Amino acid sequence: MAKSTPPLERMLERGYSQGFVTDVDSDSLPPGLNESVIRQIVAKKNEPEFMLQWRLRAYRHWLTMPVPTWSRVHYAPIDFNAISYYSAPRSRADGPQSLDEVDPEILRTYERLGVPLHERAQLAGVAVDAVFDSVSVATTFQKELAAKGIIFCSFSEAIQKHPALVQRYLGSVVPYTDNFYAALNAAVFSDGSFCYIPNGVRCPMELSTYFRINAANTGQFERTLIIAEDDSFVSYLEGCTAPMRDDNQLHAAVVELVALENAEIKYATVQNWYPGDQDGNGGIFNFVTKRGLCAGAHSKISWTQVETGSAITWKYPSVILKGDYSVGEFYSVALTNNYQQADTGTKMTHLGQHTRSTIISKGISAGHGQNCYRGLVKVGARALDSRNHSQCDSLLIGDTCGAHTLPYIEVRHPQAQVEHEATTTKISDTQLYYCQQRGIDTETAVAMLVSGFCKEVFHKLPMEFAVEAQALMEISLEGTIG
Amino acid sequence: MLSIRNLGVRIDGKPILQGINLEVAAGEVHAIMGPNGSGKSTLAQTLAGHPDYLVSQGQVLYQGQDLLSLNVEQRAAAGIFLAFQYPVEIPGVSNIQFLKSALNCLRKQRGETELDALDFLADVKQKMRQMQMDETLLYRGTNEGFSGGEKKSNEILQLLVLQPQLAILDETDSGLDIDALKRVAAGVNAFRSPERALILVTHYQRLLQYLVPDRVHVLQDGRIIRSGGAELALELEQQGYAPDTPKDSEDAPNQAPEVSDDDG
């Protein structure tokens, strides 16, 4: 596994006396990042040459980039040399050996969300060899999908089995030059999901990483690529509503979607990473780049997200509307409680003619939470008859939280129509009193008022997610009033 | 059922009610009349438990228990219902969802099981027909964008669905045209029974033509200055509240704490 390292890199490795030249533990690399680490990742994953070259270019570019500081989130600087960049596939033996070892708080949440018993163990990362029903469920699905020519597999598997597709589309929507964390991800990503829907195929079920075994352990640098060929349709669910046990503090994922002519991709996320404790200690930093390209005419990409987790969320699922008559949508609910910080929003870039985009963002702040909507609507010079409608609503619970709305609009076509509406409301004492006078207790009332506020977004979620999202909001809001 | 003894209430330190005494027995309908600012709404809100209204003296017994020691939702569970003068809009929460949530919370507090969803819906629809309300209102946000008449009718619909023991109607008649007034009165009359009591807070006598009270009380400057039978309302209509003092002189004190829904 050892590779000879050029002298320059060897110099850059100073301070890490253990080095990387000799073979290390077969399943993980010691902390630190340099070209040798990237070569080892590629070697361990047996990736083709084009991947190595691409990763190296990304890494070299990353070295030239400053850490971004423009967002409204605050955190101590991350030491990128203190992170181990290869620990996947994480052995199940690392995890808790039984549910007894899992944080009771997490177990209580599973129970309230109604997660079936056998799935609780899997979500919590308990070392179980047989994954109960999921195995057979997954296999059944794989067969049905394969019959339609749909490829749905881990990114690693795609690199091995479908290198041409990967080479063609990887980085085509989010190039490694895009931003600091996207460059880092490109250099070191370990795994993720890959999905390809052939011409004219309507994917017969909601695709979810949940049905891919090991999906929960793909690690902190995850990469997802979804390609929808002409006239195809796919609805994709990311993550799960139950809290994920995870030891990694930094998550820098990249998601790329490509919709060709007349294709439609719906991408829904209900994310509930560990948000840290009530005093703001711990929790995951979620720095994600998600972008879709409406490459063909009449294509459509919809992002729907419900974010209640992470200590810090930094994410802007975006759509590039390149094809004429293409449609981009963004529906978001972001909730921050305790000391959580969220800087989230979207970018809609109208390049093609007659393109349409809709943005509905609902931010909820409670406790000391800080919630920022940041959005860009850009209409290019060619984008005749393009329209955008944005609606950003903020709801404040209590008086120690904050909501911020930062819409950016750049229009280069004289006939473009861009609308932006923003509201900030508080859960009023009057509304609470009215509910209470009808016998509704405070907690139920708050949950009801909040779900009313989020209704337009919840309606966009697939059924099974909508119910869980609602339950999740109730749990996340517990004790915010009174 | 309700026994108010020497009740005094302050808002922001200002005395609004100054020694109210009132006895309401099951089956009775009492009308509280009086000019603006006399303390009528304060009395209604105090009974419901509004946190801004501070009781400075006296006591209130409801079905033998100390009402003032209960919080808002406990009072609701004990059977007290306030029809709001300005019903509150709850965007995004459908009327049917609100009603169901309220009824189930009340039942839970009373140790009863949740109602079957279909039975519940049938019951609500039947009561809407009785109130001549448009069924589509069930699926709109609670009071959201409702007309004045629809809001008031909706309060009475809630009254009929939630079936309290003591209902307090705070100026439910204000802003209603004559047809709406008749519909609301018919709904309230359907609620009347020997086990239940009603307190009607109103400016005008016209509601009392359709909802005949057993007792009428005149409130002025935080005190009940006169009490009588239904005929007292007619007399007031003809002679005004206080023939020998100029009218509309005490509007101010009750304005500030009036419940409003303009947050946002």
XYZ file of C-alpha atoms in Angstrom:
746
model
C 0.000 0.000 0.000
C 2.954 2.298 0.619
C 3.881 4.720 -2.110
C 7.015 6.718 -2.529
C 6.373 10.324 -1.656
C 7.892 13.219 -3.539
C 10.336 15.252 -1.456
C 8.158 18.368 -1.388
C 5.271 16.559 0.231
C 7.551 14.920 2.628
C 8.578 18.357 3.777
C 4.990 19.450 4.141
C 4.368 16.510 6.403
C 6.644 17.878 9.031
C 5.261 17.525 12.504
C 3.720 14.185 11.735
C 6.606 11.963 12.625
C 4.666 8.786 12.112
C 4.371 9.725 8.443
C 2.365 7.830 5.907
C 5.038 6.038 4.041
C 4.881 2.873 5.952
C 1.779 0.827 5.928
C -0.557 1.790 8.720
C -3.583 0.182 10.264
C -5.539 -1.226 7.372
C -8.768 0.576 8.200
C -7.799 4.102 8.999
C -5.206 6.739 8.361
C -3.731 8.864 11.116
C -4.856 12.482 11.253
C -3.491 14.902 8.697
C -3.909 15.812 5.056
C -1.382 15.853 2.212
C -1.030 14.365 -1.259
C 0.217 11.123 0.106
C -2.965 10.712 2.118
C -4.997 11.246 -1.044
C -2.900 8.687 -2.915
C -3.508 6.223 -0.129
C -7.245 6.841 -0.165
C -7.296 6.203 -3.891
C -5.181 3.095 -3.457
C -7.290 1.718 -0.636
C -10.416 2.239 -2.690
C -8.723 0.924 -5.809
C -9.866 3.941 -7.807
C -8.876 4.546 -11.437
C -6.275 7.111 -12.436
C -8.776 9.816 -13.390
C -10.031 9.869 -9.795
C -6.530 10.287 -8.442
C -5.798 13.156 -10.792
C -9.082 14.841 -10.015
C -8.621 14.493 -6.271
C -5.094 15.826 -6.464
C -6.164 18.844 -8.509
C -8.890 19.466 -5.932
C -6.434 19.190 -3.076
C -3.945 21.553 -4.688
C -6.695 24.025 -5.318
C -7.944 23.682 -1.742
C -4.497 24.625 -0.454
C -4.843 27.988 -2.191
C -8.233 28.759 -0.662
C -8.887 30.669 2.553
C -11.388 29.349 5.076
C -14.669 31.111 4.298
C -15.795 33.614 6.905
C -18.733 35.296 5.203
C -21.500 33.286 6.841
C -23.225 34.324 10.024
C -22.076 31.283 11.961
C -19.411 31.397 14.609
C -17.132 28.580 15.663
C -13.577 27.977 16.721
C -11.181 27.394 13.789
C -11.053 23.810 12.596
C -7.669 22.115 12.587
C -7.785 20.228 9.300
C -4.652 18.334 10.200
C -6.302 16.917 13.282
C -8.846 15.005 11.215
C -8.385 11.489 9.934
C -9.415 11.407 6.293
C -9.881 7.723 5.893
C -11.676 5.596 8.405
C -14.293 4.043 6.185
C -15.733 1.583 5.901
C -16.098 1.997 9.598
C -16.116 -1.325 11.289
C -19.272 -2.083 13.127
C -17.113 -3.271 15.959
C -16.312 0.385 16.734
C -19.888 1.155 17.609
C -21.787 0.411 20.766
C -22.311 -3.301 21.243
C -25.930 -3.031 22.289
C -28.670 -0.467 22.714
C -27.775 -0.286 26.415
C -24.669 1.653 25.446
C -26.533 4.266 23.429
C -27.394 7.690 24.857
C -30.823 7.281 26.530
C -31.857 10.688 25.174
C -31.460 9.397 21.621
C -33.384 6.234 22.461
C -36.223 8.253 23.915
C -36.431 10.236 20.679
C -36.541 7.052 18.587
C -39.379 5.865 20.725
C -41.338 9.089 20.332
C -40.757 9.115 16.593
C -42.073 5.598 16.394
C -38.924 4.122 14.859
C -39.337 0.319 14.840
C -37.185 -1.482 17.369
C -34.902 -3.263 14.935
C -34.198 -0.017 13.093
C -33.253 1.802 16.284
C -30.230 -0.410 16.677
C -29.159 0.216 13.108
C -29.578 3.983 13.375
C -27.659 4.136 16.607
C -24.839 2.235 14.957
C -25.094 -0.801 17.165
C -22.802 -3.577 16.024
C -25.271 -6.084 14.656
C -24.240 -8.537 12.017
C -27.582 -9.337 10.535
C -29.479 -6.201 9.657
C -32.824 -7.901 10.130
C -35.501 -7.178 7.552
C -33.634 -4.389 5.854
C -31.388 -6.808 4.034
C -34.198 -8.552 2.280
C -36.037 -5.296 1.682
C -32.949 -3.798 0.100
C -32.346 -6.811 -2.095
C -35.921 -6.818 -3.325
C -35.637 -3.161 -4.212
C -32.329 -3.610 -5.986
C -33.855 -6.254 -8.247
C -36.853 -4.151 -9.112
C -34.672 -1.135 -9.871
C -32.208 -3.115 -11.953
C -35.058 -4.407 -14.101
C -35.752 -0.822 -15.150
C -32.112 -0.050 -15.758
C -31.848 2.183 -12.713
C -28.462 2.258 -11.069
C -28.576 2.920 -7.331
C -25.455 2.070 -5.421
C -22.682 3.442 -3.275
C -20.344 5.935 -4.863
C -17.419 3.526 -4.475
C -19.305 0.851 -6.338
C -20.210 3.320 -9.091
C -16.565 4.269 -9.551
C -15.735 0.586 -10.049
C -18.700 -0.422 -12.183
C -19.687 2.751 -14.022
C -16.490 4.790 -14.322
C -17.556 6.443 -17.578
C -20.699 7.920 -15.999
C -18.782 9.053 -12.944
C -16.025 10.617 -14.997
C -18.530 12.438 -17.164
C -20.636 13.930 -14.383
C -18.476 14.097 -11.254
C -17.812 17.750 -10.507
C -19.895 18.874 -13.467
C -22.318 20.718 -11.192
C -20.148 21.413 -8.173
C -16.596 21.746 -9.463
C -13.862 21.362 -6.887
C -13.066 25.028 -7.412
C -16.508 25.965 -6.133
C -15.740 26.573 -2.500
C -13.434 25.604 0.323
C -15.452 22.672 1.619
C -16.391 21.418 -1.842
C -12.680 21.339 -2.701
C -11.906 19.474 0.506
C -14.695 17.020 -0.167
C -13.472 16.377 -3.722
C -10.003 15.657 -2.437
C -10.919 13.216 0.282
C -14.529 12.005 0.006
C -14.808 8.429 1.065
C -18.209 7.343 -0.153
C -21.789 8.336 -0.780
C -24.618 7.503 -3.116
C -24.866 7.260 -6.863
C -28.058 7.153 -8.796
C -28.718 6.965 -12.530
C -32.168 6.963 -14.087
C -32.151 6.013 -17.780
C -34.109 7.643 -20.586
C -37.849 7.694 -20.135
C -37.848 5.784 -16.835
C -40.014 6.826 -13.949
C -38.424 5.491 -10.794
C -41.153 3.346 -9.213
C -40.319 4.137 -5.585
C -38.819 6.800 -3.387
C -35.107 6.148 -3.397
C -33.437 6.488 -0.072
C -29.971 5.908 1.274
C -31.816 4.196 4.057
C -32.283 1.177 1.824
C -28.615 0.985 1.090
C -26.850 -1.015 3.709
C -23.909 0.754 5.324
C -25.274 4.066 4.195
C -25.261 5.274 7.758
C -21.529 4.840 7.972
C -20.373 6.690 4.895
C -18.508 9.116 7.039
C -18.014 12.796 7.165
C -17.067 13.533 3.558
C -19.967 12.162 1.637
C -20.687 12.658 -2.027
C -23.927 12.074 -3.862
C -24.484 12.195 -7.600
C -27.880 11.777 -9.230
C -28.328 11.772 -12.979
C -31.769 11.803 -14.551
C -31.693 11.185 -18.296
C -34.259 12.623 -20.729
C -37.907 12.198 -19.719
C -37.098 10.443 -16.468
C -38.283 11.041 -12.922
C -36.858 10.267 -9.510
C -37.745 11.181 -5.958
C -34.900 10.844 -3.527
C -34.970 10.932 0.273
C -31.812 11.727 2.108
C -30.985 10.934 5.673
C -33.504 10.031 8.251
C -35.522 11.776 10.860
C -34.049 10.003 13.834
C -30.938 11.420 15.451
C -27.778 9.903 14.053
C -25.046 8.723 16.278
C -21.886 10.140 14.834
C -18.477 10.897 16.273
C -17.315 13.177 13.489
C -17.640 16.818 14.211
C -17.104 18.195 10.712
C -19.356 17.131 7.875
C -18.608 18.507 4.451
C -20.831 16.760 1.946
C -21.425 17.487 -1.714
C -24.577 16.621 -3.625
C -24.806 17.028 -7.385
C -27.984 16.571 -9.395
C -28.203 16.559 -13.173
C -31.600 16.708 -14.868
C -31.542 16.331 -18.630
C -34.331 17.207 -21.037
C -37.792 16.951 -19.548
C -36.438 15.115 -16.498
C -37.496 15.774 -12.925
C -35.584 15.237 -9.689
C -37.121 15.711 -6.286
C -34.677 15.677 -3.421
C -35.959 15.694 0.142
C -33.898 15.866 3.301
C -34.998 15.601 6.885
C -31.801 16.083 8.770
C -31.413 15.598 12.460
C -27.742 15.395 13.241
C -26.721 15.797 16.844
C -27.206 19.512 17.620
C -25.079 19.761 20.742
C -26.357 20.014 24.273
C -28.451 22.772 25.818
C -25.374 24.853 26.584
C -24.043 24.631 23.048
C -21.351 22.039 23.691
C -20.618 19.443 21.045
C -22.729 18.863 18.013
C -21.974 18.512 14.347
C -20.799 21.196 11.946
C -22.689 20.558 8.753
C -21.077 22.398 5.829
C -22.755 21.125 2.723
C -22.747 22.048 -0.952
C -25.865 20.927 -2.770
C -26.571 21.946 -6.296
C -28.709 20.778 -9.156
C -28.297 21.484 -12.837
C -31.393 21.685 -14.988
C -29.334 20.903 -18.052
C -32.136 20.130 -20.467
C -35.193 22.037 -21.595
C -38.342 21.554 -19.492
C -36.382 19.891 -16.706
C -37.232 20.391 -13.054
C -35.378 20.116 -9.760
C -37.011 20.492 -6.332
C -35.193 20.652 -3.044
C -37.183 20.136 0.125
C -35.393 20.240 3.418
C -36.304 20.095 7.066
C -33.324 20.912 9.219
C -33.515 20.513 12.960
C -30.089 19.171 13.708
C -26.424 20.123 13.694
C -24.737 22.656 15.931
C -23.964 24.660 12.825
C -25.642 24.305 9.467
C -24.200 25.946 6.414
C -25.995 24.869 3.306
C -27.587 26.300 0.187
C -29.261 23.731 -2.064
C -29.261 25.498 -5.396
C -30.461 25.110 -8.945
C -28.851 26.236 -12.169
C -31.645 26.733 -14.663
C -29.751 26.222 -17.878
C -32.370 24.521 -20.031
C -35.149 26.652 -21.466
C -38.444 26.320 -19.589
C -36.684 24.625 -16.705
C -38.036 24.909 -13.161
C -36.225 25.128 -9.843
C -37.838 24.894 -6.423
C -36.585 25.210 -2.870
C -38.765 24.503 0.149
C -37.101 24.703 3.502
C -37.819 24.559 7.192
C -34.856 25.275 9.411
C -35.210 25.177 13.154
C -32.595 26.353 15.606
C -32.966 25.849 19.330
C -30.587 26.206 22.295
C -27.281 27.416 20.800
C -27.732 26.082 17.278
C -26.755 28.267 14.339
C -28.057 27.938 10.816
C -27.009 29.877 7.762
C -29.022 28.351 4.994
C -30.881 29.253 1.852
C -30.565 28.710 -1.844
C -29.283 30.032 -5.128
C -31.420 30.099 -8.229
C -29.404 30.905 -11.320
C -31.575 31.582 -14.361
C -29.606 31.092 -17.566
C -32.172 29.632 -19.986
C -35.265 31.326 -21.345
C -38.702 31.056 -19.736
C -37.213 29.605 -16.575
C -39.121 29.623 -13.293
C -38.035 29.331 -9.703
C -39.833 29.283 -6.373
C -38.275 29.710 -2.960
C -40.209 29.147 0.238
C -38.110 29.321 3.349
C -39.391 29.004 6.905
C -36.937 29.722 9.657
C -37.812 29.013 13.274
C -35.645 30.265 16.096
C -36.020 29.340 19.738
C -33.791 29.500 22.800
C -30.530 31.164 21.803
C -30.777 29.843 18.238
C -29.639 32.015 15.352
C -31.283 31.443 12.013
C -30.162 33.106 8.841
C -31.730 32.854 5.411
C -29.252 33.704 2.677
C -30.448 33.465 -0.881
C -29.344 34.538 -4.315
C -31.580 34.918 -7.332
C -29.582 35.559 -10.447
C -31.049 36.185 -13.876
C -28.611 36.076 -16.765
C -28.624 38.287 -19.861
C -30.064 35.511 -22.046
C -32.816 34.499 -19.653
C -35.781 35.980 -21.454
C -39.104 35.761 -19.598
C -37.698 34.358 -16.381
C -39.502 34.531 -13.099
C -38.739 33.976 -9.469
C -40.916 34.150 -6.435
C -39.297 34.076 -3.007
C -41.005 33.960 0.317
C -38.962 33.956 3.491
C -40.797 33.733 6.764
C -39.206 33.749 10.166
C -40.817 32.703 13.390
C -39.349 33.672 16.731
C -40.088 31.824 19.941
C -38.927 33.708 23.010
C -36.718 36.785 23.025
C -33.163 35.448 23.117
C -33.109 34.042 19.575
C -32.461 35.711 16.265
C -33.643 35.609 12.654
C -31.864 37.223 9.741
C -32.852 37.388 6.090
C -30.233 38.213 3.476
C -31.672 38.069 -0.022
C -29.367 38.895 -2.919
C -30.853 39.628 -6.311
C -28.856 40.077 -9.519
C -30.840 40.658 -12.669
C -29.289 41.089 -16.099
C -32.403 40.772 -18.229
C -34.766 43.733 -18.457
C -37.925 41.618 -18.543
C -37.190 39.333 -15.630
C -39.758 39.191 -12.893
C -38.376 38.692 -9.398
C -40.486 38.901 -6.273
C -39.289 38.696 -2.716
C -41.534 38.611 0.326
C -40.284 38.345 3.864
C -42.092 38.245 7.163
C -40.999 37.879 10.741
C -43.525 36.814 13.322
C -43.477 35.817 16.916
C -45.697 33.204 18.397
C -47.944 35.733 20.015
C -49.106 35.484 23.596
C -52.581 36.104 22.256
C -52.465 33.016 20.057
C -51.187 30.927 22.953
C -53.858 32.286 25.272
C -56.549 31.531 22.726
C -55.352 27.940 22.398
C -55.055 27.543 26.157
C -58.545 28.904 26.713
C -59.779 26.140 24.440
C -57.991 23.632 26.664
C -54.889 23.106 24.519
C -51.794 22.842 26.704
C -48.831 25.082 25.979
C -46.579 22.455 24.426
C -49.275 21.148 22.091
C -50.190 24.718 21.215
C -46.618 25.681 20.313
C -46.181 22.559 18.202
C -49.470 23.265 16.462
C -48.629 26.913 15.774
C -45.208 25.964 14.437
C -46.512 23.214 12.199
C -49.087 25.675 10.900
C -46.239 28.021 10.082
C -44.377 25.257 8.231
C -47.390 23.822 6.458
C -46.495 24.890 2.921
C -43.175 23.077 3.192
C -44.464 19.981 4.996
C -46.962 19.534 2.174
C -44.053 19.141 -0.230
C -42.524 16.267 1.720
C -43.251 12.664 0.829
C -45.960 11.278 3.095
C -43.777 9.170 5.377
C -41.411 12.090 5.921
C -44.158 14.600 6.602
C -45.479 12.698 9.600
C -42.039 12.198 11.051
C -41.019 15.781 10.366
C -43.972 16.986 12.390
C -43.131 14.683 15.299
C -39.534 15.826 15.076
C -40.502 19.488 15.320
C -42.463 18.762 18.478
C -39.490 17.045 20.049
C -37.074 19.762 18.977
C -39.301 22.443 20.450
C -39.889 20.788 23.791
C -39.769 23.230 26.663
C -39.238 26.345 24.540
C -42.068 28.181 26.301
C -42.975 28.268 29.953
C -72.224 27.336 39.868
C -70.274 30.579 39.941
C -69.877 32.794 42.934
C -67.923 36.036 42.593
C -67.224 37.757 45.905
C -65.868 41.266 46.244
C -63.631 40.804 43.175
C -61.063 43.493 42.463
C -58.824 43.453 39.384
C -55.946 45.683 38.343
C -54.188 46.080 35.036
C -50.780 47.724 35.108
C -51.544 48.854 38.605
C -54.785 50.557 37.594
C -57.910 49.347 39.383
C -60.498 48.222 36.828
C -62.887 46.073 38.832
C -63.617 47.262 42.337
C -65.624 44.827 44.370
C -67.799 42.759 42.046
C -70.363 40.419 43.581
C -72.240 38.015 41.350
C -73.980 34.667 41.783
C -74.720 32.549 38.733
C -76.636 29.309 39.148
C -76.738 26.402 36.700
C -79.362 26.924 34.005
C -79.235 30.715 34.289
C -78.368 33.357 31.729
C -76.873 36.588 33.034
C -76.293 39.676 30.943
C -73.573 42.122 31.927
C -74.204 45.498 30.352
C -72.512 48.825 30.655
C -70.729 51.552 28.763
C -67.264 51.270 27.209
C -64.547 51.065 29.794
C -66.823 49.952 32.592
C -64.878 46.707 33.069
C -67.130 44.206 31.264
C -64.377 42.613 29.187
C -62.051 42.676 32.185
C -64.536 40.556 34.090
C -64.764 38.098 31.183
C -60.971 37.835 30.781
C -60.397 37.510 34.527
C -62.761 34.556 34.710
C -60.949 32.905 31.792
C -57.579 33.502 33.469
C -55.842 36.019 31.195
C -52.359 36.499 32.707
C -52.374 40.305 32.343
C -55.320 40.704 34.697
C -54.187 40.798 38.285
C -56.689 39.948 40.984
C -56.179 42.359 43.862
C -59.002 41.258 46.136
C -61.905 38.890 46.580
C -62.489 35.338 45.457
C -64.228 33.348 42.761
C -65.727 29.956 43.442
C -66.621 27.785 40.472
C -68.468 24.553 41.209
C -67.175 24.858 44.737
C -63.482 25.183 43.805
C -61.188 28.186 43.926
C -61.203 29.267 40.295
C -58.414 31.803 40.695
C -55.928 29.076 41.626
C -56.326 27.348 38.237
C -54.369 28.246 35.101
C -56.024 28.989 31.777
C -56.157 25.449 30.415
C -57.232 23.994 33.760
C -60.160 26.394 33.780
C -60.996 25.313 30.237
C -60.867 21.682 31.327
C -63.133 22.529 34.274
C -65.708 23.698 31.728
C -65.175 27.428 31.321
C -65.384 28.799 27.800
C -64.804 32.343 26.631
C -66.131 33.447 23.258
C -63.608 36.140 22.310
C -64.608 39.622 21.323
C -61.768 39.476 18.783
C -61.254 35.813 17.820
C -57.581 35.118 17.171
C -56.268 34.045 13.762
C -54.061 30.950 13.700
C -52.557 30.718 10.215
C -51.816 27.288 8.806
C -53.744 25.432 11.511
C -57.009 24.377 9.948
C -60.209 24.986 11.815
C -60.958 21.272 12.006
C -57.472 20.542 13.304
C -57.844 23.254 15.949
C -61.231 21.968 17.081
C -60.022 18.407 17.227
C -56.893 19.325 19.110
C -58.915 21.361 21.626
C -61.498 18.660 22.173
C -58.883 15.930 22.562
C -56.831 18.020 24.990
C -59.945 18.697 27.054
C -60.899 15.037 27.048
C -57.368 14.051 28.011
C -57.368 16.467 30.945
C -60.646 14.974 32.074
C -59.260 11.460 31.764
C -61.451 10.560 28.790
C -60.306 8.801 25.624
C -59.864 10.550 22.293
C -62.893 10.783 20.077
C -63.164 8.675 16.943
C -62.167 10.882 13.983
C -65.225 10.057 11.872
C -67.724 10.558 14.684
C -66.048 13.830 15.465
C -66.248 15.069 11.892
C -69.906 14.105 11.603
C -70.676 15.946 14.846
C -68.863 19.100 13.740
C -70.579 19.136 10.355
C -73.976 18.700 11.908
C -73.307 21.690 14.169
C -72.108 23.748 11.245
C -75.357 23.102 9.440
C -77.188 24.199 12.563
C -75.164 27.429 12.501
C -75.631 27.728 8.723
C -71.884 27.896 8.308
C -70.028 27.076 5.110
C -68.268 23.706 5.524
C -65.217 24.926 3.627
C -64.384 27.025 6.706
C -63.332 23.776 8.379
C -60.359 23.434 6.082
C -59.157 27.009 6.204
C -56.715 28.339 8.795
C -58.512 28.965 12.086
C -60.212 32.369 11.751
C -57.667 33.187 9.034
C -59.206 35.748 6.726
C -62.691 35.004 8.097
C -65.227 37.829 7.931
C -66.350 39.355 11.219
C -69.556 37.333 11.131
C -67.701 34.117 10.293
C -65.352 34.639 13.215
C -68.204 35.108 15.660
C -70.082 32.118 14.267
C -66.891 30.114 14.589
C -66.678 30.977 18.295
C -70.176 29.627 18.760
C -69.298 26.530 16.735
C -66.445 25.914 19.153
C -68.866 26.434 22.033
C -71.197 23.798 20.607
C -68.419 21.309 19.897
C -66.526 21.722 23.173
C -69.680 21.673 25.337
C -68.491 23.664 28.359
C -70.443 24.179 31.609
C -70.087 27.925 31.865
C -69.881 30.012 28.705
C -68.890 33.661 28.761
C -69.684 35.544 25.564
C -67.686 38.742 25.266
C -69.552 41.099 22.928
C -70.327 38.273 20.557
C -73.062 40.456 19.070
C -70.835 43.354 18.117
C -70.367 43.861 14.399
C -73.042 41.363 13.381
C -75.835 42.121 10.960
C -79.314 41.057 11.968
C -79.238 37.698 10.162
C -75.889 36.776 11.615
C -77.098 37.882 15.039
C -80.100 35.558 14.769
C -77.899 32.629 13.715
C -75.489 33.231 16.591
C -78.375 33.560 19.067
C -79.927 30.343 17.765
C -76.625 28.571 18.271
C -76.307 29.856 21.817
C -79.933 28.946 22.583
C -79.146 25.392 21.454
C -76.367 25.353 24.021
C -78.650 26.365 26.913
C -79.634 23.625 29.310
C -80.507 23.267 33.005
C -76.930 22.144 33.752
C -75.195 25.008 31.994
C -74.857 28.685 32.650
C -74.190 31.668 30.401
C -72.748 35.110 30.969
C -73.394 37.529 28.126
C -71.255 40.628 28.020
C -72.901 43.137 25.739
C -73.397 46.800 24.948
C -76.779 46.515 23.394
C -80.117 45.132 24.168
C -80.710 43.710 20.700
C -78.955 40.363 21.347
C -81.180 39.956 24.406
C -84.287 39.948 22.206
C -83.168 36.579 20.893
C -81.357 35.379 23.990
C -83.568 36.252 26.901
C -81.575 36.615 30.137
C -82.716 35.700 33.628
C -80.781 38.559 35.154
C -79.337 41.798 33.828
C -76.521 43.660 35.611
C -75.246 47.126 34.893
C -71.535 47.600 35.335
C -70.082 51.037 35.762
C -66.648 52.133 36.982
C -65.826 48.586 37.962
C -68.914 48.046 40.101
C -72.328 46.542 39.524
C -74.613 49.499 40.073
C -77.934 47.899 39.196
C -79.372 44.436 38.752
C -82.767 43.360 37.517
C -84.750 41.042 35.259
C -84.864 41.022 31.464
C -86.929 44.204 31.489
C -83.936 46.183 32.815
C -82.227 45.762 29.442
C -85.168 47.405 27.690
C -85.148 50.264 30.118
C -81.434 50.820 29.525
C -81.992 50.790 25.789
C -84.465 53.620 26.150
C -82.757 55.705 28.803
C -79.043 54.987 28.420
C -76.738 53.653 31.094
C -76.479 56.739 33.237
C -79.023 59.375 32.257
C -77.652 61.997 34.596
C -73.985 61.789 33.607
C -72.509 62.545 30.184
C -71.860 59.413 28.107
C -68.604 58.123 26.649
C -66.520 59.803 29.308
C -64.699 56.748 30.564
C -63.473 55.005 27.441
C -59.830 54.993 28.308
C -59.045 52.521 31.133
C -60.028 49.321 29.386
C -58.353 49.929 26.048
C -54.765 48.976 26.652
C -55.099 45.371 27.784
C -57.823 44.514 25.300
C -56.846 41.299 23.599
C -55.718 42.020 20.091
C -54.263 39.891 17.346
C -52.051 42.351 15.615
C -48.704 40.819 16.489
C -46.715 40.193 13.431
